[in-house]
XYZ file of C-alpha atoms in Angstrom:
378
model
C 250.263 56.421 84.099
C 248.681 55.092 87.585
C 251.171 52.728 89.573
C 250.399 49.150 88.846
C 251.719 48.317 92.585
C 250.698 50.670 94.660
C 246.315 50.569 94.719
C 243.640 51.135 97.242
C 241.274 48.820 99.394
C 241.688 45.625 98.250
C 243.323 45.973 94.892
C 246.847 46.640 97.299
C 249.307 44.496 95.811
C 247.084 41.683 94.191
C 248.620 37.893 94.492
C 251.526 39.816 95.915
C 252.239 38.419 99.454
C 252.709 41.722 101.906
C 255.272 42.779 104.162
C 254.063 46.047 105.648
C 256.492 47.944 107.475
C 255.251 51.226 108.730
C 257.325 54.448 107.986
C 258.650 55.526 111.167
C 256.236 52.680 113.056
C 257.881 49.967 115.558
C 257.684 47.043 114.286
C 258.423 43.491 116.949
C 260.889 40.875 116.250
C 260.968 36.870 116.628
C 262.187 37.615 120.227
C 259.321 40.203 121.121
C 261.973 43.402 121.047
C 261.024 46.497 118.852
C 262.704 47.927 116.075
C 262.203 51.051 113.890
C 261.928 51.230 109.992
C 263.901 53.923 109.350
C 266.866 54.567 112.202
C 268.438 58.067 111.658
C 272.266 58.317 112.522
C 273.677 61.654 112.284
C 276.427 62.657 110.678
C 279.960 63.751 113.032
C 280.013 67.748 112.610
C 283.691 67.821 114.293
C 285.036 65.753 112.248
C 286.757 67.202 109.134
C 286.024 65.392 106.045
C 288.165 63.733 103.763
C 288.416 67.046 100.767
C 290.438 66.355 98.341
C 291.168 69.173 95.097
C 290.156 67.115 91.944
C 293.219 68.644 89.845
C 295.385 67.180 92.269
C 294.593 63.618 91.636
C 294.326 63.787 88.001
C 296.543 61.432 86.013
C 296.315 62.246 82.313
C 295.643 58.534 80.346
C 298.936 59.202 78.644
C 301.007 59.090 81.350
C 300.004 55.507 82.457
C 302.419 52.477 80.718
C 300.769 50.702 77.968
C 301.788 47.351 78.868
C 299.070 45.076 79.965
C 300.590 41.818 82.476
C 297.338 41.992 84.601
C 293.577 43.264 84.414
C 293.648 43.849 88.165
C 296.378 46.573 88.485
C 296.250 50.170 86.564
C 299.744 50.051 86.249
C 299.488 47.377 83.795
C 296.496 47.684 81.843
C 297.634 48.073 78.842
C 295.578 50.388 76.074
C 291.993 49.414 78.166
C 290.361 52.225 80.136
C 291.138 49.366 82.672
C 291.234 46.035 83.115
C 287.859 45.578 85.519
C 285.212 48.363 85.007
C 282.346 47.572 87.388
C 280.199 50.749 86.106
C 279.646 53.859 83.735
C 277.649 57.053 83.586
C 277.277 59.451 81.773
C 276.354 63.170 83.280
C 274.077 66.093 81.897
C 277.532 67.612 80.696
C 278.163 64.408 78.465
C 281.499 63.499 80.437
C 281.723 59.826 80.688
C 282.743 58.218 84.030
C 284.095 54.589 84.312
C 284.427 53.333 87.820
C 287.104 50.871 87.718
C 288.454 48.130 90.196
C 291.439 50.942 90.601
C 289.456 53.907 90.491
C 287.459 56.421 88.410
C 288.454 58.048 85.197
C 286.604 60.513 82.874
C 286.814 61.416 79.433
C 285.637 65.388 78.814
C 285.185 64.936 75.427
C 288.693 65.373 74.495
C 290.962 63.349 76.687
C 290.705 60.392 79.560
C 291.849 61.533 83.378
C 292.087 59.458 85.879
C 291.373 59.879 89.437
C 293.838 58.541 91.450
C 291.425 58.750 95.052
C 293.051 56.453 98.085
C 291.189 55.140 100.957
C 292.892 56.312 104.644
C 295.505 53.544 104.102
C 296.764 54.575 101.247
C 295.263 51.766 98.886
C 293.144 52.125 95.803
C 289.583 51.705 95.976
C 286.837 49.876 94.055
C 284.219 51.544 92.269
C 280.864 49.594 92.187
C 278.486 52.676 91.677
C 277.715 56.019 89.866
C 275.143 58.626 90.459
C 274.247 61.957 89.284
C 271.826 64.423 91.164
C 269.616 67.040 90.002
C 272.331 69.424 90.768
C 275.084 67.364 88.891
C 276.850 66.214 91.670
C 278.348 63.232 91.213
C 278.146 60.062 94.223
C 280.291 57.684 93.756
C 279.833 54.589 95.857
C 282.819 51.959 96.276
C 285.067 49.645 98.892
C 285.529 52.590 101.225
C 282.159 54.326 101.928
C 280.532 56.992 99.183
C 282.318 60.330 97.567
C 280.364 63.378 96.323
C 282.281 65.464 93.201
C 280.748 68.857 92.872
C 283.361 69.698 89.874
C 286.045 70.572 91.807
C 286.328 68.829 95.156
C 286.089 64.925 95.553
C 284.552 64.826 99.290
C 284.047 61.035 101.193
C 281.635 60.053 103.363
C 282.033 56.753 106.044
C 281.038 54.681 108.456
C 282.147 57.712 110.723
C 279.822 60.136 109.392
C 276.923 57.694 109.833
C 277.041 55.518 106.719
C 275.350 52.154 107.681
C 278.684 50.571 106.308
C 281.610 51.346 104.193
C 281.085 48.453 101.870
C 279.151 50.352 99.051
C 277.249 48.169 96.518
C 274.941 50.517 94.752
C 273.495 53.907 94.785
C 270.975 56.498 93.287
C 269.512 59.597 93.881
C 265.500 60.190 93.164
C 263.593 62.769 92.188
C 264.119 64.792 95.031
C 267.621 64.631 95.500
C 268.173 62.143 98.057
C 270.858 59.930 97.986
C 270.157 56.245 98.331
C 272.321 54.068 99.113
C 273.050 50.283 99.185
C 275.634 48.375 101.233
C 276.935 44.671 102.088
C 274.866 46.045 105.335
C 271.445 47.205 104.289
C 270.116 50.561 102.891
C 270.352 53.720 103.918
C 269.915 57.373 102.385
C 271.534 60.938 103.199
C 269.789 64.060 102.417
C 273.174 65.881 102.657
C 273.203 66.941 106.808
C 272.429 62.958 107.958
C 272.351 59.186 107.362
C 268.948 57.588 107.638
C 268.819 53.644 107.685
C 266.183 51.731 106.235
C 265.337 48.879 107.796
C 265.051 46.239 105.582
C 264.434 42.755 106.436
C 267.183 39.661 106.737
C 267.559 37.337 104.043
C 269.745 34.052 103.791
C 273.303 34.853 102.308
C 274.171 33.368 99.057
C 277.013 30.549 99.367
C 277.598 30.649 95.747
C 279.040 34.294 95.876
C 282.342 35.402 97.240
C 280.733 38.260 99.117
C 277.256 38.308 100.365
C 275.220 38.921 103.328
C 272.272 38.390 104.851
C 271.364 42.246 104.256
C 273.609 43.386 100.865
C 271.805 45.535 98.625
C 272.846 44.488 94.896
C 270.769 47.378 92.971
C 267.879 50.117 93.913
C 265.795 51.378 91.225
C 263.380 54.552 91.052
C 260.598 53.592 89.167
C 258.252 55.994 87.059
C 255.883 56.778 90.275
C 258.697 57.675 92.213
C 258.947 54.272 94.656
C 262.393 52.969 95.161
C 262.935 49.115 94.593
C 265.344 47.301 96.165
C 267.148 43.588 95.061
C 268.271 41.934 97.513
C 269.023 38.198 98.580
C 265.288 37.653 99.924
C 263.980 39.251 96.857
C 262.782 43.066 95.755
C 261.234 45.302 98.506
C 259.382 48.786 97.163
C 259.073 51.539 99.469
C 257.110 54.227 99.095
C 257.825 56.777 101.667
C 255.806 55.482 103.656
C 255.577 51.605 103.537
C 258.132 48.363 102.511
C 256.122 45.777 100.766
C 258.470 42.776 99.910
C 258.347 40.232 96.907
C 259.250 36.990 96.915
C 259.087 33.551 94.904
C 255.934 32.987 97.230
C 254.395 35.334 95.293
C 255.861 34.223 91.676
C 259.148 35.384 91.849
C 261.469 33.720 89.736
C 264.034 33.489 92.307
C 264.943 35.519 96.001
C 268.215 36.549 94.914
C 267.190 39.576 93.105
C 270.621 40.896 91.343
C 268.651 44.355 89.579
C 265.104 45.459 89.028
C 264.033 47.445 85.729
C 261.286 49.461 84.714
C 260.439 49.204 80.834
C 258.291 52.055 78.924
C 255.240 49.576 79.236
C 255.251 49.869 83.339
C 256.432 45.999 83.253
C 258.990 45.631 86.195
C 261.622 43.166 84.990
C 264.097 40.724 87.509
C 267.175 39.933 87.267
C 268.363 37.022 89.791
C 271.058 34.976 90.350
C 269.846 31.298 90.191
C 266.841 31.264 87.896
C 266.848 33.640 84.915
C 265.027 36.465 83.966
C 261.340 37.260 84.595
C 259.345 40.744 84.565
C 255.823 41.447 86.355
C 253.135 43.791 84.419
C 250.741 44.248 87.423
C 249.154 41.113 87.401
C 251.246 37.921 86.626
C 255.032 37.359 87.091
C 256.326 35.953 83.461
C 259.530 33.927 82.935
C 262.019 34.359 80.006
C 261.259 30.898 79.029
C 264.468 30.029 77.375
C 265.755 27.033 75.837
C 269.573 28.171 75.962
C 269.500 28.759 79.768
C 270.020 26.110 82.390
C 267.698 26.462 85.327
C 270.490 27.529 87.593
C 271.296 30.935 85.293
C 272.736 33.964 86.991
C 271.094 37.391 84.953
C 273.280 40.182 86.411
C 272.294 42.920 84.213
C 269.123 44.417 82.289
C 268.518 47.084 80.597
C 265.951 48.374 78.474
C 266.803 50.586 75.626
C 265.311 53.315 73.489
C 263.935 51.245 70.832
C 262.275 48.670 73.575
C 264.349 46.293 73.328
C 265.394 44.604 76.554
C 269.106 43.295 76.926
C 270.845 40.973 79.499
C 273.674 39.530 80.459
C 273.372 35.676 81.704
C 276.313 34.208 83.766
C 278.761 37.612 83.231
C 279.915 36.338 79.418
C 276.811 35.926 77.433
C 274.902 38.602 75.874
C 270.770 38.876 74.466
C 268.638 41.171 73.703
C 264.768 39.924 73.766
C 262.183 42.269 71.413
C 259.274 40.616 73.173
C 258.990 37.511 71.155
C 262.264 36.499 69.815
C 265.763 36.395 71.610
C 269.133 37.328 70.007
C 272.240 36.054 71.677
C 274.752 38.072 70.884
C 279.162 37.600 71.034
C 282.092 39.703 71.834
C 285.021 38.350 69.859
C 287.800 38.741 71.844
C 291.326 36.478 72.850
C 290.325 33.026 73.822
C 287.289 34.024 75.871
C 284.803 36.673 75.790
C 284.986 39.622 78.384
C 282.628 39.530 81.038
C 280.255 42.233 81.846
C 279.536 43.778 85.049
C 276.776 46.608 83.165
C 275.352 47.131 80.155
C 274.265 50.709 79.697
C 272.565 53.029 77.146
C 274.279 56.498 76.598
C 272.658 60.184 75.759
C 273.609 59.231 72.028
C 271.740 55.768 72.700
C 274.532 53.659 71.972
C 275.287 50.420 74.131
C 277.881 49.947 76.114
C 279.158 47.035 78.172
C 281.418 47.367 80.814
C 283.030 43.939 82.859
C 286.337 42.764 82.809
C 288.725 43.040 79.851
C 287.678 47.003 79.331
C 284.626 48.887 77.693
C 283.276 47.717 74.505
C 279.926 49.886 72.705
C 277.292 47.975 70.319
C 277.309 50.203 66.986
C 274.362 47.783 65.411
C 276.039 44.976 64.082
C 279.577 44.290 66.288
C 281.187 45.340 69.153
C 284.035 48.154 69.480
C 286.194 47.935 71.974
C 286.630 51.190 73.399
C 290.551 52.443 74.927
C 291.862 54.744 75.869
C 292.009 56.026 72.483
C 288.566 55.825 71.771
C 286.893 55.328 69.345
C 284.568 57.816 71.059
């Protein structure tokens, strides 16, 4: 199918407003200085990096208490895989990875390990992002810079090596094996020798957040022709390769502060933002979820679309819907005295749904929700 963003002459970007910044072209400021798109840092080849021997790390699940006094701490999580899980994947061997607000854990099919990786003080770190390569290598992006897992060495990557910060929000790798990755400080990408920084343009920080920035990177996206999309808190930008052409709410946007982008089978691109719901663009028009439920003021963090086309969300962390195009299904996870909130909501290789947040895993088998342990059910 022909990109419905990228088109020649005239038809570039139609009703889209344009930020053009040349690939490797200066570009000048407010204050007449010059600055480059993409600024490559290399990496330090003296200094030794942080290898650590996976089986050396590994706590089996069994071994952790079973008590549960707060979701915070792995010590005390009770059955849960944990008591925060910020992200899932699943790799090309069918392992399933959790990245937890303690860590990272697996389950191989027949029991859960967890990770126990330290940053250099000696603390636990956060684990905001999973990505596989076409290798299947794993990079793992969290609160103290990005790890690569080959299978049998967990290797990190920081600021020192030439990451544009240590702060890690998101990550992916395309089609050609590069590793993109997003920070509280902007974007960059490593190609496995060096760090290159994209320069993407400031946007205003978001004072309803605990952390933001004028430059964090919430989500970046590969899309179907192979351009990378990145949400941000002045809206999406798609680069090419060669060019950054930014979206905003001057151009339809429902709202600057993009939280994720999607691409559905149909081409559509869908939004998620964090002030004004849930809108997708099909090459011609930007569309709103027009919902009756929602406030204007409604925080989407997550979208996904699955196998059968249906498109789910999560609006303000707790509630759950899944749209078919024409009607909308909200959707609740009976748990305690509130529902758990979800960070993700992800499709595995068996297309079942999970969602991930705090309070654990739970998977969508049709009709309720499971909550997944350590236990399973698998």
């Amino acid at each position: 199918m022909k990109s419905k963003f990228i088109k020649k002459g005239n038809q570039i970007f139609k009703g889209i407003h344009i930020i053009l910044l040349l690939f490797l072209i200066v570009f000048t400021s407010c204050n007449g200085q010059k600055k480059e798109n993409i600024v490559t840092k290399k990496a330090f080849p003296n200094k030794e990096k942080i290898k650590i021997l996976a089986d050396s790390i590994s706590i089996p699940a069994e071994n952790l208490p079973e008590f549960k006094t707060d979701p915070h701490i792995k010590e005390s999580q009770g059955n849960q895989i944990s008591g925060v899980v910020r992200t899932m994947l699943q790799d090309k061997n069918k392992n399933f990875w959790f990245g937890t607000q303690n860590g990272l854990s697996r389950y191989d099919g027949q029991s859960l390990v967890y990770f126990d990786i330290k940053n250099l003080n000696g603390k636990s770190i956060t684990i905001k992002a999973i990505a596989e390569d076409k290798t299947g290598n794993l990079w793992i992006g969290h609160s103290d810079g990005i790890t690569k897992y080959d299978g049998t060495y967990f290797i990190n990557y920081t600021e020192n090596d030439g990451l544009i910060s240590n702060d890690v929000w998101s990550i992916t790798t395309d089609r050609n094996g590069t590793v993109w990755i997003g920070t509280l400080q902007g974007a960059c990408s490593f190609d496995g020798e060096k760090f290159s920084v994209l320069a993407l343009p400031k946007a205003k920080p978001d004072p309803t957040r605990g952390v933001t920035s004028d430059k964090i990177v919430h989500n970046i996206m590969e899309d179907s022709q192979g351009q990378l999309w990145f949400s941000t808190n002045g809206g999406a930008y798609i680069y090419n390769g060669n060019t950054i052409i930014g979206i905003s709410e001057k151009d339809g946007l429902c709202n600057d502060y993009v939280n994720q982008t999607v691409e559905d089978l149909k081409g559509n691109i869908w939004f998620a933002t964090a002030h004004n719901g849930l809108c997708y663009y099909n090459g011609t028009k930007y569309t709103p979820i027009e919902i009756s439920l929602f406030d204007k003021d409604i925080s989407i963090g997550s979208v996904i679309e699955d196998s059968k086309g249906i498109i789910w969300f999560n609006a303000d962390k707790r509630n759950l819907y899944s749209y078919n195009g024409k009607e909308l299904t909200k959707h609740t996870i009976e748990i305690g005295d509130s529902s758990p909130g979800t960070f993700q909501i992800y499709e595995d290789q068996q297309q079942r749904l999970w969602f991930v947040g705090f309070k654990g895993a739970y998977r969508f088998d049709g009709n309720s929700f499971v909550n997944i342990t350590r236990n399973g059910p698998w």
